[in-house]
Amino acid sequence: MVKNDKRDEIVRAALELIAEHGFHGAPMAMIAGRAGVGAGTIYRYFENKDVLITELYRDIEKNIMEALQQGYSVEKPFRERFLHLGTELLHHFIHNPLVFRYLEQFHNSPYGVAFRRDKILGTSTSECNVFRELFELGTTQQILKDLPLVILFALFFGPVLSVARDHILGFVELDEVLIHHTIEACWDGIKR
Amino acid sequence: MVKNDKRDEIVRAALELIAEHGFHGAPMAMIAGRAGVGAGTIYRYFENKDVLITELYRDIEKNIMEALQQGYSVEKPFRERFLHLGTELLHHFIHNPLVFRYLEQFHNSPYGVAFRRDKILGTSTSECNVFRELFELGTTQQILKDLPLVILFALFFGPVLSVARDHILGFVELDEVLIHHTIEACWDGIKR
DNA sequence: TATTACTGAATGAACGTTCATTCTGATAGG
DNA sequence: CCTATCAGAATGAACGTTCATTCAGTAATA
């Protein structure tokens, strides 16, 4: 009987604590406590802390991927598709601050670099594929600036992540209008 | 008796190790080893690890500030001033990868959030002041988009930091042309 | 009862920090 | 010129703490 009950509790507790305090501020004992299980129980579900961390990351990435697909259609015009992905991504971060904070912790750690390498250079089945597809189409169709994909990514993800962070930290209150303007500004940055 | 001999060695070692391995991957014993001093010697110059870390941060910030001032003149037209600051900042990061990596470590840590709060909300004498001044001027003169300062910052710093990171990690090779195009694209994002 | 799931005290490694000791080189007395 | 004295710089082994992980024992389930 594979009870995901406890596994889910462990993952939830890990997300909360790591998002709030970072990897080193979230000891296994604390995660176990928050999850309402014994410290040893975690090791029945995850080989070690690294595995817990990376599996949680994959869960999150899958969720984001699914959220972005909603209402996305290759039929729509290019610009509309871009605006959709941008606003959806920003929405998702704003409505899931724990997820966002976790991703930040993850990306700024030894774990993160290897994953980013895959995402930018490789052909991993990651959240970026839908973006990669769109951006490469945009450059070949001369809709976007003639810049390396990595630069275009930076011009888009850079502001989106910054803005999401500022919102979550309370430096700015993003509403629908502001979100829209931000993504439009990103568009101005990448469009030819 | 230049008292700063050992202090400088300690700071240099801390910069190298923390930039490369993060705060938790750079134990005091390792910093001492790299600096060629005893472990206890560090505590003659710095009260504890936190003080070492934040003093190193202030040193770095001061250097960047100075680098940005070079060739900067409030006489020049707005756009030119922006392009100057942008390219100089990017140059500085690219030519000082250890500094950049250290800043990333710092900003993504408990230390960083408080500092960012100051930088964005407060009136600290930090690297951002020259940017804040310029951007506020740009909005009042209706040169830049009518967006909160924080958003404009995100539209500029977001891409610059992303691109610098990608260059340093080897995901893209930035040359003069590419740097210029990147900063121009940022300009497109923020200009009205 | 047999098997599996769970627990949390025990373990050992790693860390920041301390402090008794050693080193260094300047000064003073002879 | 030599040697004794000394202040403070430097050292690194030792300490106490924290953490991930283990495992012997307990509870639940079949």
XYZ file of C-alpha atoms (C1' of nucleotides) in Angstrom:
444
model
C 0.000 0.000 0.000
C 1.838 3.009 -1.287
C 0.473 5.721 0.959
C 1.252 9.022 -0.636
C -0.297 10.635 2.382
C 2.985 11.008 4.220
C 5.014 11.587 1.101
C 2.802 14.506 0.216
C 3.090 15.924 3.698
C 6.877 15.652 3.538
C 7.015 17.378 0.173
C 4.678 20.121 1.313
C 6.691 20.713 4.470
C 9.940 20.756 2.486
C 8.508 23.285 0.054
C 7.361 25.574 2.831
C 10.522 25.450 4.884
C 13.023 25.570 2.042
C 11.139 28.375 0.310
C 11.172 30.369 3.501
C 14.570 29.563 4.970
C 16.657 28.067 2.185
C 18.193 24.620 1.972
C 20.474 25.160 4.938
C 17.727 26.670 7.041
C 15.523 23.636 6.620
C 17.071 20.660 8.422
C 15.577 17.251 7.861
C 14.410 17.138 11.467
C 12.489 20.361 10.954
C 10.921 19.115 7.744
C 9.906 15.939 9.526
C 8.409 17.943 12.362
C 6.411 20.184 10.036
C 5.230 17.137 8.100
C 4.174 15.378 11.301
C 6.383 12.344 10.743
C 9.487 10.948 12.323
C 12.854 12.044 11.014
C 13.610 8.568 9.729
C 10.361 8.310 7.800
C 11.570 10.776 5.191
C 14.196 8.221 4.214
C 11.540 5.685 3.381
C 10.339 7.980 0.608
C 13.544 9.749 -0.428
C 17.008 8.268 -0.550
C 18.499 11.441 0.890
C 17.999 15.185 1.085
C 19.348 15.804 -2.407
C 16.805 13.437 -3.912
C 14.001 15.107 -1.960
C 15.117 18.497 -3.243
C 15.411 17.507 -6.893
C 12.175 15.509 -6.936
C 10.347 18.467 -5.464
C 11.877 20.596 -8.186
C 10.615 18.272 -10.887
C 7.120 18.289 -9.408
C 7.094 22.066 -9.472
C 8.384 22.260 -13.012
C 5.696 19.877 -14.210
C 2.981 21.966 -12.565
C 4.229 25.147 -14.197
C 4.408 23.440 -17.551
C 0.781 22.381 -17.226
C -0.338 25.834 -16.108
C 1.299 27.404 -19.143
C -0.401 25.022 -21.554
C -3.855 26.138 -20.405
C -5.365 28.353 -23.071
C -2.213 28.179 -25.186
C -2.784 27.555 -28.876
C -0.315 27.517 -31.746
C -3.171 28.847 -33.894
C -3.047 32.293 -32.318
C -0.754 35.000 -33.662
C 2.798 35.112 -32.419
C 2.558 38.200 -30.258
C -0.584 36.930 -28.576
C 1.080 33.631 -27.780
C 4.020 35.435 -26.229
C 1.823 37.678 -24.114
C -0.165 34.651 -22.980
C 2.906 32.729 -21.836
C 4.361 35.778 -20.132
C 1.263 36.750 -18.194
C 0.482 33.152 -17.256
C 4.010 32.609 -15.974
C 3.916 35.786 -13.937
C 0.472 34.930 -12.609
C 1.634 31.504 -11.594
C 4.587 32.874 -9.659
C 2.496 35.519 -7.935
C -0.175 33.077 -6.884
C 2.344 30.477 -5.751
C 4.944 32.478 -3.872
C 6.309 29.401 -2.116
C 6.910 27.771 -5.467
C 8.673 30.875 -6.735
C 10.872 31.184 -3.684
C 11.740 27.503 -3.920
C 12.755 27.868 -7.555
C 14.978 30.793 -6.659
C 16.646 28.787 -3.915
C 17.109 25.917 -6.313
C 18.499 27.905 -9.211
C 20.990 29.697 -6.979
C 22.573 26.534 -5.703
C 24.884 23.850 -7.018
C 21.770 21.945 -8.117
C 20.590 24.774 -10.313
C 23.530 25.270 -12.623
C 23.433 21.811 -14.136
C 19.699 22.117 -14.726
C 20.074 25.494 -16.370
C 22.748 24.127 -18.650
C 20.280 21.494 -19.813
C 17.535 24.026 -20.212
C 19.486 26.474 -22.318
C 21.811 24.228 -24.278
C 20.223 20.805 -24.199
C 16.897 19.433 -25.245
C 15.433 18.587 -21.876
C 11.671 18.256 -21.529
C 11.593 21.251 -19.283
C 9.431 24.282 -18.896
C 11.590 26.124 -21.363
C 10.757 23.981 -24.357
C 7.569 25.817 -25.127
C 9.494 29.064 -24.854
C 12.390 27.784 -26.907
C 10.019 26.696 -29.638
C 8.258 30.044 -29.688
C 11.427 32.123 -29.577
C 13.168 30.149 -32.310
C 10.099 30.547 -34.486
C 10.153 34.262 -33.751
C 13.748 34.681 -34.858
C 13.409 32.638 -38.061
C 10.267 34.578 -38.969
C 12.130 37.822 -38.218
C 9.524 38.872 -35.685
C 12.096 38.961 -32.898
C 15.505 40.628 -32.817
C 18.348 38.735 -34.418
C 20.021 37.804 -31.160
C 21.148 34.487 -29.664
C 18.366 32.552 -27.995
C 20.080 32.950 -24.641
C 19.946 36.733 -24.882
C 16.282 36.709 -25.828
C 15.606 34.431 -22.867
C 17.417 36.871 -20.608
C 15.396 39.781 -21.961
C 12.221 37.920 -21.092
C 12.918 35.807 -18.026
C 15.122 38.435 -16.420
C 12.390 41.024 -15.962
C 9.670 38.458 -15.245
C 11.632 36.857 -12.419
C 12.732 40.217 -11.037
C 9.216 41.548 -11.023
C 7.809 38.415 -9.446
C 10.461 38.585 -6.741
C 9.751 42.241 -6.047
C 6.057 41.512 -5.754
C 6.543 38.582 -3.406
C 8.965 40.531 -1.239
C 6.430 43.352 -1.096
C 8.448 45.933 -3.030
C 5.595 46.414 -5.498
C 1.970 45.350 -5.717
C 1.312 43.802 -9.090
C -2.234 43.962 -10.436
C -3.575 42.856 -13.792
C -2.743 46.154 -15.445
C 0.820 46.242 -14.172
C 1.399 42.642 -15.163
C 0.178 43.382 -18.643
C 2.371 46.459 -18.972
C 5.394 44.531 -17.755
C 4.970 41.761 -20.307
C 4.332 44.345 -23.016
C 7.591 46.034 -22.039
C 9.359 42.679 -22.360
C 7.837 42.390 -25.796
C 9.239 45.788 -26.717
C 12.619 44.492 -25.630
C 12.673 41.384 -27.790
C 10.606 42.398 -30.830
C 12.488 43.518 -33.903
C 54.036 47.085 9.053
C 51.190 47.186 6.583
C 48.507 45.739 8.748
C 46.290 45.109 5.723
C 48.583 42.461 4.251
C 46.822 39.526 5.838
C 43.454 41.194 5.818
C 43.686 41.552 2.054
C 44.669 37.934 1.658
C 41.704 36.839 3.761
C 39.286 38.977 1.757
C 40.691 37.714 -1.531
C 40.431 34.099 -0.416
C 36.892 34.635 0.832
C 35.881 36.203 -2.474
C 37.311 33.323 -4.480
C 35.893 30.526 -2.374
C 32.476 32.024 -1.721
C 32.063 33.033 -5.365
C 32.899 29.506 -6.422
C 31.237 27.399 -3.745
C 28.763 29.632 -1.931
C 28.736 30.641 1.715
C 28.201 27.128 2.972
C 30.811 25.693 0.654
C 33.472 28.021 2.008
C 34.219 27.149 5.651
C 36.408 29.498 7.631
C 39.107 26.851 7.796
C 39.172 26.696 3.996
C 39.297 30.471 3.663
C 42.155 30.543 6.137
C 43.985 27.854 4.208
C 43.598 29.670 0.899
C 44.706 32.922 2.498
C 47.766 31.277 3.989
C 46.871 32.171 7.569
C 45.743 30.289 10.635
C 42.053 29.780 11.206
C 42.063 31.993 14.260
C 43.793 34.840 12.469
C 40.635 35.697 10.555
C 39.001 36.619 13.846
C 41.677 39.226 14.485
C 40.381 41.122 11.446
C 36.695 40.199 11.388
C 34.440 39.663 14.349
C 32.797 36.664 12.718
C 31.905 35.192 9.357
C 28.909 37.465 8.884
C 31.036 40.559 9.303
C 33.580 39.225 6.822
C 30.822 38.571 4.313
C 29.137 41.955 4.604
C 32.389 43.924 4.636
C 33.455 42.151 1.475
C 30.106 43.068 -0.035
C 30.601 46.747 0.784
C 34.070 46.724 -0.752
C 32.659 45.265 -3.951
C 29.788 47.713 -4.118
C 32.148 50.639 -3.717
C 34.326 49.386 -6.569
C 31.358 49.018 -8.888
C 30.133 52.469 -7.999
C 33.507 53.914 -8.911
C 33.697 51.999 -12.162
C 30.293 53.324 -13.209
C 31.250 56.929 -12.530
C 34.126 56.761 -15.017
C 33.146 58.653 -18.144
C 29.670 59.344 -16.824
C 28.454 62.889 -17.251
C 25.088 64.437 -16.513
C 25.752 66.733 -19.472
C 25.215 63.971 -22.015
C 21.756 63.185 -23.365
C 19.576 60.779 -21.429
C 19.769 57.808 -23.755
C 23.530 58.048 -23.966
C 23.823 58.116 -20.186
C 21.665 55.024 -19.919
C 23.665 53.137 -22.516
C 26.869 54.126 -20.768
C 25.759 52.846 -17.389
C 24.389 49.650 -18.884
C 27.444 48.743 -20.908
C 29.824 49.700 -18.110
C 27.924 47.574 -15.621
C 27.885 44.602 -17.948
C 31.558 45.067 -18.726
C 32.417 45.183 -15.069
C 30.583 41.949 -14.371
C 32.134 40.168 -17.311
C 35.649 41.225 -16.436
C 35.176 40.432 -12.753
C 33.363 37.101 -12.751
C 34.291 36.378 -9.144
C 32.719 39.646 -8.092
C 29.586 38.851 -10.043
C 29.277 35.379 -8.594
C 29.818 36.744 -5.116
C 27.073 39.312 -5.595
C 24.713 36.592 -6.754
C 25.497 34.505 -3.692
C 24.988 37.517 -1.498
C 21.715 38.666 -2.986
C 20.245 35.180 -2.787
C 20.807 34.840 0.905
C 19.332 36.190 4.097
C 21.896 39.003 3.900
C 20.690 40.111 0.518
C 17.029 40.771 1.141
C 17.584 43.475 3.728
C 20.085 45.195 1.463
C 17.722 45.053 -1.494
C 14.963 46.548 0.587
C 17.246 49.484 1.332
C 18.285 49.782 -2.263
C 14.805 49.831 -3.739
C 12.799 51.539 -1.029
C 15.320 53.449 1.012
C 17.903 56.087 0.300
C 21.062 54.134 0.901
C 24.269 55.349 -0.692
C 24.423 52.260 -2.800
C 25.227 51.438 -6.385
C 21.604 51.982 -7.303
C 21.495 55.663 -6.514
C 22.917 56.731 -9.830
C 20.384 54.478 -11.525
C 17.530 55.683 -9.351
C 18.391 59.272 -10.166
C 18.531 58.593 -13.885
C 15.366 56.531 -13.996
C 13.337 58.999 -11.971
C 14.462 61.756 -14.269
C 13.456 59.620 -17.227
C 9.935 59.097 -15.961
C 9.310 62.727 -15.010
C 10.599 63.829 -18.420
C 8.355 61.237 -20.054
C 11.309 59.592 -21.774
C 10.683 56.295 -20.028
C 7.469 54.311 -19.680
C 5.102 55.412 -16.940
C 5.783 52.433 -14.690
C 6.860 52.136 -11.049
C 10.583 52.502 -10.525
C 10.808 48.905 -9.357
C 9.430 47.641 -12.641
C 11.816 49.770 -14.674
C 14.665 48.453 -12.548
C 13.524 44.903 -13.243
C 13.372 45.583 -16.972
C 16.963 46.772 -16.877
C 18.743 44.790 -14.166
C 16.896 41.577 -14.943
C 18.330 41.130 -18.417
C 21.751 42.556 -17.518
C 22.225 40.131 -14.647
C 20.859 37.200 -16.642
C 23.143 37.912 -19.562
C 26.170 38.377 -17.339
C 25.404 35.079 -15.623
C 25.009 33.264 -18.926
C 28.309 34.640 -20.148
C 30.168 33.696 -16.998
C 28.692 30.198 -16.994
C 29.717 29.829 -20.622
C 26.249 29.695 -22.130
C 27.030 32.590 -24.439
C 30.137 34.515 -25.439
C 29.498 38.219 -25.119
C 31.524 40.561 -27.301
C 31.263 44.322 -27.699
C 28.581 44.053 -30.350
C 26.413 41.676 -28.378
C 26.745 43.768 -25.227
C 25.660 46.823 -27.140
C 22.669 45.053 -28.668
C 21.623 43.736 -25.280
C 21.668 47.158 -23.639
C 19.848 48.612 -26.658
C 17.182 45.935 -26.219
C 16.838 46.934 -22.560
C 16.398 50.483 -23.750
C 13.603 49.367 -26.061
C 11.969 47.749 -23.051
C 11.973 50.803 -20.815
C 11.676 53.687 -23.278
C 8.239 55.133 -23.863
C 1.909 -14.251 13.745
C 4.589 -12.175 10.005
C 5.487 -8.306 7.542
C 5.728 -3.756 6.709
C 5.674 1.139 8.246
C 7.144 4.193 11.354
C 9.708 6.417 15.097
C 13.206 9.327 17.360
C 17.394 8.642 20.010
C 22.012 7.682 18.628
C 25.904 8.511 15.523
C 29.566 10.686 13.386
C 30.987 14.271 10.347
C 31.439 19.177 9.608
C 31.180 23.645 11.032
C 32.141 28.372 13.421
C 34.448 29.961 17.071
C 37.719 30.046 21.093
C 41.912 30.261 23.598
C 46.288 28.512 25.503
C 50.358 28.635 23.298
C 54.057 30.042 19.982
C 56.259 33.351 17.177
C 58.119 37.936 15.997
C 60.392 41.919 16.227
C 60.880 46.141 18.796
C 62.900 48.123 22.952
C 65.902 48.453 26.962
C 69.734 47.427 29.905
C 74.242 46.012 30.321
C 76.809 44.623 20.254
C 74.462 41.282 22.758
C 70.846 39.557 25.396
C 66.528 39.932 28.213
C 62.029 41.384 28.209
C 57.685 42.042 26.455
C 53.367 43.231 23.663
C 50.663 41.794 20.441
C 50.134 39.073 16.124
C 49.415 34.520 14.712
C 48.409 29.790 15.316
C 45.708 25.403 15.169
C 43.954 21.898 18.278
C 39.919 21.603 20.882
C 35.104 22.696 21.919
C 30.257 22.864 21.537
C 26.736 22.868 18.224
C 24.204 21.459 14.279
C 23.044 18.494 10.822
C 22.040 14.350 7.677
C 21.647 9.804 8.224
C 21.109 5.265 10.593
C 19.043 1.643 13.160
C 17.092 -0.805 17.023
C 12.825 -0.906 18.727
C 7.602 -0.135 18.412
C 3.173 0.064 16.195
C 0.131 -1.010 12.526
C -1.522 -4.077 9.163
C -2.138 -8.431 6.762
